[in-house]
């Protein structure tokens, strides 16, 4: 398949074929997308896309055995002076000036504008949802918080969200995932020309939580996305953000942090697809890991693909992944990929490093009177500081900082 | 008056060929107000003495005692030793990525003082201490020791000495890697620390040049894991002229020698 085919207007129509498992993809540009669940083979765990994911812990989201009998509850809440602060409201109403919340069916013409599923779980969620929550942001609304609560322990559910801006809007949206059970969802973000969205997505699941999420991030001409992803809770959380640009001047910064405890699997798979000229992307993800003896290893996976297609001249891109291994019984996988099909770029780079909080660092801090637990906290706080500082909603940042402290305290590090 | 007392200290490290004894019976008593210089050839065990007192996990104490005002230092964790009033200025300070120097200093001061210093006075205090050591204020935003030059690392160690004001400071080759100006600045910092006469200093060095800035009360010659001779500052002058050759194969001095007498 040639790259102009997939860079065309309807990439989902190009090269649709059964399965991907037998032959590894030579390039991210060959990535197959479809709404049809059966167009994807059931992941066996050996495919490039699934090789790090413990499929046994997916609660059947991937193999057709999940019944999706449960419901993921979506609530939307405004904040600031112009809305009833803190009051939860159901979909279908306004939560402040410039914020419209609608519940729509799959027939709504806007659904799918963000992107197309690229794996079986995403396609499953897409074909299984009955109602989608659609947020439209106009002007300069106050920050909006969307909370998605899991269906409860032992239950499975799907969800579909779309966040869209109108031209030149400037908005902040926080999406919180919490509760118990397993959820597969698609989150579409459609930024109109010249608009700017600050998006924070948090994964604050209970210990049994399983979340497989595809984020379809579509950036309009001269639009700006500032996304921060925070993964703390859950048994298995796998987030796959895909960034696409619809016109020149698009600018996307994706920051993320993850804190994996003993037994937790946190996976981030990103694709930034530069197919139009003069766009910018910057990806910074940091994970800390803290395992325990006798429990499944704490595991983080970061896969960062950046593709600069032939047409995407003057692209500026950088991606970086840092992992901090705090203890034994922890494993961090990091796979940065950068594919460049044109020489006419402004800049492209990637970096990945995994470091250990080692005995010498601990000794140095302790030799200054700092107890070992405080020393570890100091190191983790410093490590995550760069990411947390990007969160511009003060209450949220404080809450997440506190949650990280709890993570450190609970495991007695 | 505080006293740091080291008696018959034996220390081993694990090697591929089994445990290797580095310190073979060290006796040393330092009282508040005293500065002791420990000099010796490379590999004589000087740094091992420093790290063993600080509690580095690599070194195993096989026998002997270390007490601070009678309290058993060897029974304390590394951070407890620091809070009890011991400080080790390291020869190779460790880089701690992700932790800013200002956060680190505040955390250390909070731990050692038992409460967080008041922010307003703390900022002034750090600024003044930095200015005393010719340290750029922007230093505080950099990660601990990360990308510091050799001289910056040593200044940072002495900055901590100034802010934490321990009862006893062990300076391990603090002079190594310093140019003449930096040596002067660092030495002045140490002299300010000991000016009150309430603090003790154990100055470990290979060269005599730092002793021209920091005058010791007692000089010990360290060789083969022991103190082999002790004397006044004139002993350092002799070493300057003749080197360590004379001590290369010397039987240890009696434990009651020089140290007590000169104190």
XYZ file of C-alpha atoms in Angstrom:
676
model
C 0.000 0.000 0.000
C 1.474 3.313 -0.948
C 1.547 6.194 1.440
C -0.598 8.463 -0.735
C -3.380 5.942 -0.529
C -3.525 6.062 3.248
C -2.951 9.766 3.354
C -6.099 10.201 1.317
C -9.472 11.339 2.508
C -10.791 7.955 3.526
C -7.893 5.971 4.915
C -10.270 3.433 6.411
C -11.252 2.317 2.938
C -7.715 1.608 1.850
C -6.349 -1.877 2.144
C -9.043 -3.332 4.353
C -8.132 -6.938 4.866
C -8.601 -9.712 7.306
C -6.090 -9.828 10.064
C -2.668 -8.475 10.696
C -1.223 -11.241 12.762
C 0.688 -13.226 10.214
C 2.871 -10.456 8.868
C 4.474 -7.670 10.861
C 3.895 -4.138 9.637
C 6.890 -2.611 7.972
C 5.736 0.904 8.724
C 3.241 2.786 10.859
C 1.895 4.167 7.591
C 0.554 0.708 6.831
C -1.538 0.672 9.969
C -4.896 -0.812 9.250
C -8.074 0.841 10.475
C -11.683 -0.294 10.378
C -14.989 -0.008 12.189
C -15.559 -3.720 11.635
C -14.579 -5.868 14.607
C -14.125 -8.937 12.463
C -11.676 -7.151 10.198
C -9.220 -7.575 13.081
C -8.065 -10.968 14.190
C -8.480 -11.860 17.838
C -5.188 -10.825 19.425
C -3.172 -13.822 20.449
C -0.539 -11.773 22.229
C 2.231 -12.153 19.671
C 1.197 -9.362 17.295
C 3.340 -6.231 17.474
C 0.306 -4.274 18.615
C -0.463 -6.657 21.467
C 2.835 -8.234 22.367
C 3.240 -6.355 25.629
C -0.387 -6.613 26.764
C -1.371 -9.449 29.119
C -4.469 -10.443 27.102
C -5.626 -12.854 29.827
C -6.347 -9.864 32.023
C -8.431 -8.050 29.371
C -11.727 -9.524 30.701
C -12.621 -10.632 27.208
C -12.667 -7.127 25.739
C -10.497 -8.400 22.903
C -11.912 -11.808 22.014
C -15.670 -11.381 21.854
C -16.405 -12.967 25.225
C -17.141 -9.684 27.013
C -20.921 -9.211 27.033
C -20.957 -5.472 27.803
C -23.978 -5.963 30.018
C -22.835 -3.139 32.265
C -23.022 0.608 31.871
C -20.233 3.121 32.109
C -21.863 6.181 33.651
C -20.922 9.505 32.125
C -21.465 12.742 33.987
C -20.455 16.253 33.035
C -19.807 19.031 35.459
C -18.849 22.625 34.923
C -16.806 24.795 37.190
C -16.133 28.467 37.631
C -18.464 31.314 38.418
C -20.936 30.960 35.557
C -22.182 27.478 36.406
C -23.455 25.578 39.387
C -20.075 24.694 40.685
C -19.591 21.079 41.599
C -23.138 20.042 40.738
C -23.233 16.953 38.569
C -25.557 17.198 35.642
C -26.689 14.591 33.205
C -26.056 14.701 29.494
C -28.401 16.793 27.425
C -28.006 20.124 29.163
C -25.686 23.067 29.273
C -23.144 23.214 32.049
C -22.144 26.781 31.482
C -21.867 29.279 28.715
C -20.062 27.884 25.733
C -20.482 24.255 26.784
C -23.131 22.079 25.199
C -23.593 18.464 26.211
C -25.583 16.121 24.002
C -26.377 12.464 24.077
C -26.369 11.191 20.514
C -26.717 7.886 18.755
C -24.230 6.329 16.381
C -26.167 7.751 13.475
C -25.067 11.288 14.319
C -23.054 12.652 11.419
C -20.343 13.997 13.697
C -19.502 10.594 15.178
C -16.365 9.280 13.523
C -14.931 12.652 12.593
C -12.107 12.087 15.047
C -10.794 8.879 13.577
C -11.268 5.204 12.915
C -10.453 2.231 15.190
C -7.048 0.694 14.652
C -7.367 -2.354 16.853
C -9.945 -4.957 17.706
C -10.915 -3.630 21.133
C -11.457 -0.147 19.745
C -13.580 -1.558 16.910
C -15.522 -3.623 19.433
C -16.270 -0.569 21.537
C -17.230 1.355 18.408
C -19.681 -1.253 17.199
C -21.173 -1.858 20.652
C -22.068 1.590 21.973
C -25.649 2.816 21.769
C -25.259 6.334 23.123
C -22.362 8.719 22.815
C -21.738 11.803 24.919
C -20.859 14.766 22.773
C -19.414 17.972 24.175
C -19.177 21.085 22.053
C -17.062 23.966 23.295
C -17.522 27.476 21.963
C -15.782 30.715 22.893
C -13.854 30.601 26.146
C -15.855 28.402 28.525
C -14.777 27.572 32.066
C -13.125 24.185 32.597
C -15.428 21.190 32.208
C -15.002 17.825 33.913
C -16.338 14.608 32.395
C -16.396 11.624 34.718
C -16.721 8.102 33.357
C -17.444 5.576 36.061
C -16.910 1.866 35.437
C -19.799 -0.647 35.468
C -18.703 -2.262 38.742
C -16.576 -5.231 39.647
C -16.933 -8.225 37.339
C -18.890 -6.240 34.773
C -17.931 -4.956 31.307
C -19.060 -1.862 29.435
C -18.321 0.327 26.437
C -18.322 4.082 26.181
C -18.037 6.685 23.483
C -17.132 10.321 24.003
C -16.572 13.130 21.598
C -15.143 16.497 22.526
C -15.284 19.127 19.798
C -14.424 22.781 19.573
C -15.824 25.454 17.309
C -13.388 27.712 15.438
C -11.185 29.808 17.728
C -12.623 28.367 20.927
C -10.280 28.078 23.901
C -11.302 25.442 26.407
C -10.135 23.085 29.121
C -11.654 19.636 29.586
C -10.790 17.057 32.216
C -11.869 13.463 31.585
C -11.709 11.245 34.652
C -12.006 7.488 34.446
C -12.774 5.849 37.758
C -14.619 3.020 39.444
C -14.509 -0.745 38.972
C -14.979 -3.181 36.125
C -13.766 -3.244 32.541
C -14.373 -0.491 29.998
C -13.502 -0.294 26.314
C -14.018 3.099 24.775
C -13.239 5.536 22.012
C -12.561 9.154 22.830
C -12.789 11.471 19.843
C -11.347 14.940 20.008
C -12.117 17.147 17.027
C -10.482 20.554 17.106
C -11.841 23.168 14.745
C -9.524 25.568 12.945
C -7.730 28.008 15.199
C -9.124 26.521 18.398
C -7.219 25.440 21.443
C -8.041 22.615 23.825
C -6.296 21.751 27.056
C -7.233 18.153 27.763
C -6.396 16.181 30.891
C -7.314 12.508 31.014
C -6.903 10.684 34.316
C -7.051 6.974 35.019
C -8.046 6.646 38.639
C -9.533 3.167 38.637
C -10.026 0.904 41.603
C -7.588 -2.009 41.828
C -9.700 -4.283 39.594
C -10.229 -1.687 36.848
C -9.470 -2.613 33.246
C -9.532 0.119 30.638
C -8.684 -0.134 26.963
C -9.090 3.214 25.312
C -8.487 4.596 21.862
C -8.094 8.358 21.603
C -8.679 9.846 18.171
C -7.219 13.324 18.202
C -7.952 15.342 15.091
C -6.271 18.725 14.888
C -7.664 21.409 12.569
C -5.735 24.092 10.783
C -3.795 26.272 13.262
C -5.451 24.408 16.127
C -3.619 23.597 19.339
C -3.947 20.579 21.605
C -2.313 20.423 25.027
C -3.045 16.956 26.336
C -1.896 15.456 29.613
C -2.558 11.864 30.508
C -2.270 10.588 34.064
C -2.425 6.849 34.760
C -2.464 5.849 38.401
C -5.099 3.224 39.144
C -6.413 0.024 37.653
C -5.215 -3.497 37.047
C -4.639 -3.000 33.324
C -4.855 0.310 31.505
C -4.013 0.565 27.838
C -4.413 3.922 26.115
C -3.764 4.415 22.407
C -3.823 8.064 21.316
C -3.588 8.818 17.601
C -2.953 12.378 16.452
C -3.889 13.479 12.944
C -3.747 16.929 11.418
C -6.362 18.259 9.024
C -4.464 21.378 7.981
C -1.181 23.208 8.359
C -0.275 24.994 11.575
C -1.609 22.262 13.863
C 0.215 21.949 17.148
C -0.087 19.007 19.553
C 1.709 18.486 22.826
C 1.060 15.192 24.537
C 2.387 14.732 28.031
C 1.808 11.745 30.214
C 2.705 10.182 33.483
C 2.090 6.733 34.849
C 2.736 5.198 38.226
C 2.651 1.415 38.163
C 2.462 -0.468 41.445
C 2.998 -4.154 41.997
C 0.816 -6.134 39.605
C -0.276 -3.135 37.537
C 0.054 -2.980 33.762
C 0.021 0.521 32.292
C 0.441 0.830 28.555
C 0.593 3.901 26.347
C 0.723 3.519 22.588
C 0.938 6.739 20.651
C 0.915 7.492 16.974
C 1.440 11.007 15.701
C 0.671 10.972 12.000
C 2.089 14.003 10.218
C 0.434 13.973 6.793
C 0.122 17.723 6.189
C 2.855 20.383 6.136
C 3.967 22.743 8.878
C 2.569 21.021 11.934
C 4.214 20.444 15.248
C 4.124 17.640 17.800
C 5.842 17.154 21.098
C 5.433 14.023 23.196
C 6.773 13.622 26.741
C 5.786 10.585 28.803
C 7.182 9.611 32.156
C 6.490 6.445 34.092
C 7.544 5.377 37.569
C 7.402 1.762 38.646
C 7.340 0.174 42.023
C 7.023 -3.589 42.291
C 6.848 -6.020 45.159
C 8.183 -9.474 45.752
C 5.736 -12.311 45.157
C 3.364 -10.197 43.028
C 3.242 -9.866 39.238
C 5.800 -7.284 38.150
C 4.775 -3.662 37.923
C 4.850 -3.082 34.177
C 4.743 0.002 31.997
C 4.817 0.054 28.231
C 5.373 3.132 26.149
C 5.289 2.880 22.380
C 5.735 6.187 20.622
C 5.345 6.189 16.863
C 5.848 9.359 14.893
C 5.305 9.263 11.183
C 6.256 12.135 8.897
C 4.752 11.458 5.517
C 6.153 12.762 2.253
C 3.639 15.614 2.123
C 4.392 16.777 5.671
C 7.162 19.227 4.923
C 8.368 21.608 7.643
C 7.215 19.257 10.364
C 8.623 19.848 13.822
C 8.437 16.861 16.152
C 10.030 15.468 19.244
C 9.135 12.541 21.457
C 10.620 11.543 24.740
C 10.015 8.769 27.218
C 11.579 8.513 30.664
C 11.038 5.674 33.076
C 12.068 5.535 36.692
C 12.349 2.091 38.221
C 12.069 2.509 41.973
C 12.330 -1.104 43.071
C 12.997 -4.601 41.873
C 10.098 -6.623 40.398
C 9.309 -3.921 37.893
C 9.658 -3.772 34.136
C 9.521 -0.763 31.820
C 9.310 -1.261 28.070
C 9.986 1.692 25.831
C 9.769 1.637 22.046
C 10.226 4.950 20.242
C 9.789 4.871 16.468
C 10.339 7.729 14.085
C 9.673 7.328 10.375
C 10.514 10.159 8.039
C 9.464 10.141 4.409
C 10.631 13.632 3.525
C 13.886 15.452 4.067
C 12.174 18.842 4.181
C 11.460 18.963 7.895
C 12.091 21.584 10.533
C 13.227 19.072 13.107
C 12.609 15.574 14.354
C 13.988 13.685 17.277
C 13.250 11.063 19.840
C 14.773 9.924 23.100
C 14.112 7.220 25.605
C 15.825 6.369 28.850
C 15.036 4.123 31.754
C 16.824 4.779 35.007
C 16.879 3.167 38.377
C 16.619 4.902 41.698
C 19.775 3.325 42.960
C 21.466 2.686 46.268
C 24.015 5.445 45.741
C 21.310 8.074 45.255
C 19.475 6.776 48.296
C 22.691 6.847 50.340
C 23.437 10.402 49.309
C 19.996 11.661 50.307
C 19.985 9.664 53.538
C 23.440 10.926 54.441
C 21.812 14.360 54.605
C 19.332 13.165 57.185
C 16.493 12.466 54.745
C 14.670 9.214 55.661
C 14.438 6.645 52.865
C 10.675 7.043 52.326
C 11.005 10.814 52.067
C 13.973 10.381 49.729
C 11.950 8.184 47.394
C 9.076 10.663 47.457
C 11.432 13.521 46.685
C 12.762 11.670 43.673
C 9.313 10.708 42.348
C 7.899 14.183 42.922
C 10.833 15.677 41.064
C 10.515 13.162 38.273
C 6.812 13.856 37.697
C 7.040 17.589 38.345
C 7.612 18.454 34.710
C 4.384 16.703 33.700
C 2.223 17.794 36.634
C 3.235 21.412 36.097
C 1.493 21.254 32.732
C -1.836 20.732 34.465
C -3.258 24.210 34.695
C -6.298 23.381 36.828
C -4.832 23.910 40.328
C -7.354 21.776 42.245
C -6.821 18.891 39.841
C -3.054 19.139 40.045
C -3.175 19.145 43.831
C -5.483 16.150 43.848
C -3.204 14.196 41.513
C -0.129 15.118 43.527
C -1.878 13.837 46.610
C -2.865 10.646 44.764
C 0.769 10.030 43.838
C 1.788 10.531 47.461
C -0.820 7.952 48.452
C 0.582 5.507 45.890
C 3.992 5.889 47.481
C 2.660 5.598 51.007
C 0.366 2.615 50.408
C 3.131 0.425 49.080
C 5.414 1.461 51.894
C 8.197 2.569 49.597
C 31.134 19.410 74.263
C 30.606 16.703 71.681
C 32.957 13.813 71.140
C 33.234 11.415 68.204
C 35.076 8.323 69.278
C 36.287 5.553 66.989
C 37.726 2.485 68.672
C 39.504 -0.447 67.039
C 37.408 -0.172 63.889
C 37.719 -3.039 61.439
C 35.908 -2.750 58.112
C 35.627 -5.129 55.154
C 34.212 -4.879 51.673
C 32.833 -7.742 49.624
C 34.947 -8.572 46.585
C 34.789 -11.336 44.011
C 37.371 -13.198 46.064
C 35.397 -12.857 49.288
C 35.515 -10.226 52.020
C 38.583 -8.005 52.013
C 39.586 -6.167 55.152
C 40.324 -2.501 54.475
C 40.416 -0.958 57.931
C 42.489 -2.910 60.399
C 41.893 -1.315 63.747
C 41.383 2.455 63.620
C 41.428 4.459 66.851
C 40.549 8.115 66.697
C 38.874 10.568 69.049
C 37.711 13.987 67.897
C 36.271 16.566 70.243
C 34.243 19.602 69.375
C 36.520 22.451 68.374
C 39.203 20.154 66.971
C 40.275 19.641 63.397
C 42.006 16.390 62.590
C 43.653 15.770 59.249
C 43.997 12.207 58.055
C 46.627 11.909 55.359
C 47.829 8.882 53.523
C 48.695 7.335 50.214
C 46.031 6.231 47.749
C 44.396 2.984 48.718
C 45.320 3.256 52.374
C 41.676 3.174 53.455
C 41.057 6.868 54.208
C 37.802 7.072 52.258
C 36.638 3.756 53.661
C 36.925 5.299 57.113
C 34.736 8.208 55.996
C 32.061 6.022 54.370
C 32.037 3.509 57.231
C 31.313 6.291 59.712
C 28.519 7.600 57.453
C 27.069 4.102 57.102
C 27.455 3.265 53.413
C 25.955 -0.209 52.902
C 28.961 -1.379 50.884
C 31.190 -1.436 53.961
C 30.802 -4.060 56.632
C 31.964 -3.282 60.142
C 33.492 -6.489 61.458
C 34.511 -5.163 64.864
C 35.070 -1.999 66.834
C 32.841 0.896 67.836
C 31.932 4.391 66.727
C 30.163 6.565 69.271
C 28.898 10.123 69.187
C 28.608 11.503 72.707
C 28.302 7.921 73.879
C 25.532 6.956 71.424
C 26.210 3.921 69.230
C 26.572 5.326 65.721
C 26.920 1.903 64.115
C 23.425 0.952 65.305
C 21.906 3.948 63.502
C 20.611 4.060 59.925
C 22.377 6.392 57.526
C 19.787 9.141 57.955
C 19.757 8.748 61.736
C 23.509 9.330 61.779
C 23.049 12.547 59.844
C 20.279 13.684 62.162
C 22.490 12.829 65.153
C 24.985 15.374 63.846
C 27.376 13.650 61.438
C 28.041 14.971 57.959
C 30.092 13.494 55.150
C 31.254 15.788 52.364
C 31.834 13.280 49.605
C 34.698 13.053 47.185
C 32.287 12.074 44.427
C 28.871 13.574 45.242
C 26.049 11.575 43.645
C 23.818 12.939 40.890
C 20.125 12.736 41.730
C 18.183 13.428 38.522
C 14.762 14.964 38.907
C 15.387 16.526 42.315
C 16.161 20.225 42.283
C 18.938 21.455 44.520
C 16.606 23.842 46.331
C 14.077 21.091 47.113
C 16.879 18.814 48.238
C 18.399 21.427 50.553
C 15.039 22.155 52.107
C 14.270 18.462 52.614
C 17.659 17.944 54.248
C 17.278 20.973 56.518
C 13.765 19.845 57.467
C 15.052 16.384 58.370
C 18.097 17.528 60.322
C 16.341 20.377 62.166
C 13.255 18.319 62.930
C 10.903 20.873 61.368
C 10.560 22.664 58.080
C 12.448 25.949 58.135
C 10.192 28.987 57.745
C 10.087 29.766 54.056
C 10.942 33.448 54.287
C 13.986 33.102 56.517
C 15.037 29.936 54.700
C 15.258 31.655 51.340
C 17.424 34.378 52.867
C 19.570 31.834 54.642
C 20.209 29.829 51.460
C 20.923 32.976 49.469
C 23.479 34.152 52.012
C 25.155 30.751 52.216
C 25.326 30.558 48.426
C 26.786 34.026 48.169
C 29.451 33.113 50.774
C 30.554 30.305 48.486
C 30.309 32.286 45.237
C 27.480 30.049 44.063
C 25.132 31.385 41.381
C 21.549 31.575 42.764
C 20.340 29.796 39.595
C 22.066 26.735 41.029
C 18.959 26.012 43.107
C 16.935 25.156 40.025
C 19.411 22.579 38.793
C 19.076 18.936 39.699
C 21.258 17.745 42.545
C 24.836 17.401 41.278
C 23.595 16.752 37.743
C 25.988 18.286 35.245
C 27.884 20.089 38.010
C 31.589 20.642 37.435
C 33.979 19.149 39.970
C 34.308 22.514 41.666
C 30.543 23.068 41.757
C 30.011 19.688 43.372
C 32.477 20.495 46.137
C 30.955 23.926 46.740
C 27.564 22.262 46.923
C 28.886 19.889 49.594
C 30.226 22.788 51.642
C 26.956 24.672 51.131
C 25.160 21.754 52.766
C 27.719 21.784 55.560
C 26.887 25.435 56.184
C 23.125 24.895 56.162
C 22.994 21.661 58.155
C 25.669 22.699 60.708
C 26.454 19.204 61.991
C 28.405 18.448 65.173
C 31.097 16.688 63.179
C 32.008 17.040 59.539
C 34.020 14.473 57.653
C 35.510 15.993 54.526
C 36.611 13.306 52.107
C 39.169 14.723 49.649
C 37.165 17.926 49.428
C 40.251 19.548 47.906
C 40.544 17.157 44.975
C 39.754 18.620 41.593
C 39.676 22.225 42.829
C 41.628 25.048 41.273
C 43.355 27.580 43.505
C 40.405 29.980 43.714
C 37.853 27.276 44.370
C 40.101 25.762 47.018
C 40.223 29.119 48.792
C 36.439 29.581 48.636
C 35.755 26.050 49.861
C 38.343 26.328 52.643
C 36.834 29.602 53.803
C 33.494 27.827 53.982
C 34.944 25.108 56.176
C 36.662 27.701 58.362
C 33.365 29.551 58.854
C 31.796 26.280 59.897
C 34.448 25.583 62.529
C 34.854 29.188 63.660
C 32.411 28.827 66.539
C 34.635 26.202 68.139
C 31.638 23.948 68.764
C 32.188 21.651 65.830
C 34.752 19.003 64.952
C 36.306 18.329 61.563
C 37.869 15.195 60.157
C 39.691 16.285 57.053
C 40.745 13.462 54.763
C 43.262 14.424 52.129
C 46.053 13.168 49.980
C 47.754 16.541 49.611
C 48.941 19.118 52.096
C 47.808 22.166 50.125
C 44.349 22.340 51.768
C 46.093 22.371 55.156
C 47.569 25.743 54.236
C 43.986 27.055 54.280
C 42.505 24.902 57.018
C 44.955 24.525 59.877
C 44.590 21.183 61.634
C 45.151 20.613 65.325
C 46.274 17.058 64.765
C 47.678 15.290 61.717
C 47.384 11.523 61.373
C 49.216 9.434 58.841
C 47.086 6.610 57.498
C 48.656 3.547 55.943
C 47.567 -0.042 55.469
C 44.175 0.544 57.063
C 45.508 2.058 60.287
C 46.784 5.280 61.755
C 50.541 4.789 61.812
C 51.640 8.130 63.199
C 50.050 11.201 64.704
C 51.440 14.609 65.402
C 50.904 18.331 65.096
C 50.695 20.412 61.917
C 54.485 20.039 61.502
C 53.899 16.386 60.530
C 52.111 17.623 57.422
C 55.125 19.730 56.517
C 57.335 16.684 56.803
C 55.004 14.717 54.524
C 55.156 17.562 52.042
C 58.941 17.154 51.853
C 59.400 13.409 52.107
C 56.128 11.961 50.894
C 54.567 8.784 52.257
C 57.536 6.524 51.555
C 58.600 6.409 55.186
C 55.177 5.118 56.157
C 54.697 2.620 53.398
C 55.573 -0.334 55.580
C 55.349 0.866 59.124
C 53.900 -0.959 62.081
C 50.907 0.823 63.555
C 51.355 3.372 66.265
C 50.141 2.501 69.733
C 46.446 3.364 70.044
C 47.284 5.789 72.846
C 49.736 7.752 70.670
C 49.421 11.293 69.378
C 45.640 11.518 69.184
C 44.837 11.847 72.825
C 48.020 13.748 73.649
C 47.549 16.438 71.107
C 43.875 16.961 71.805
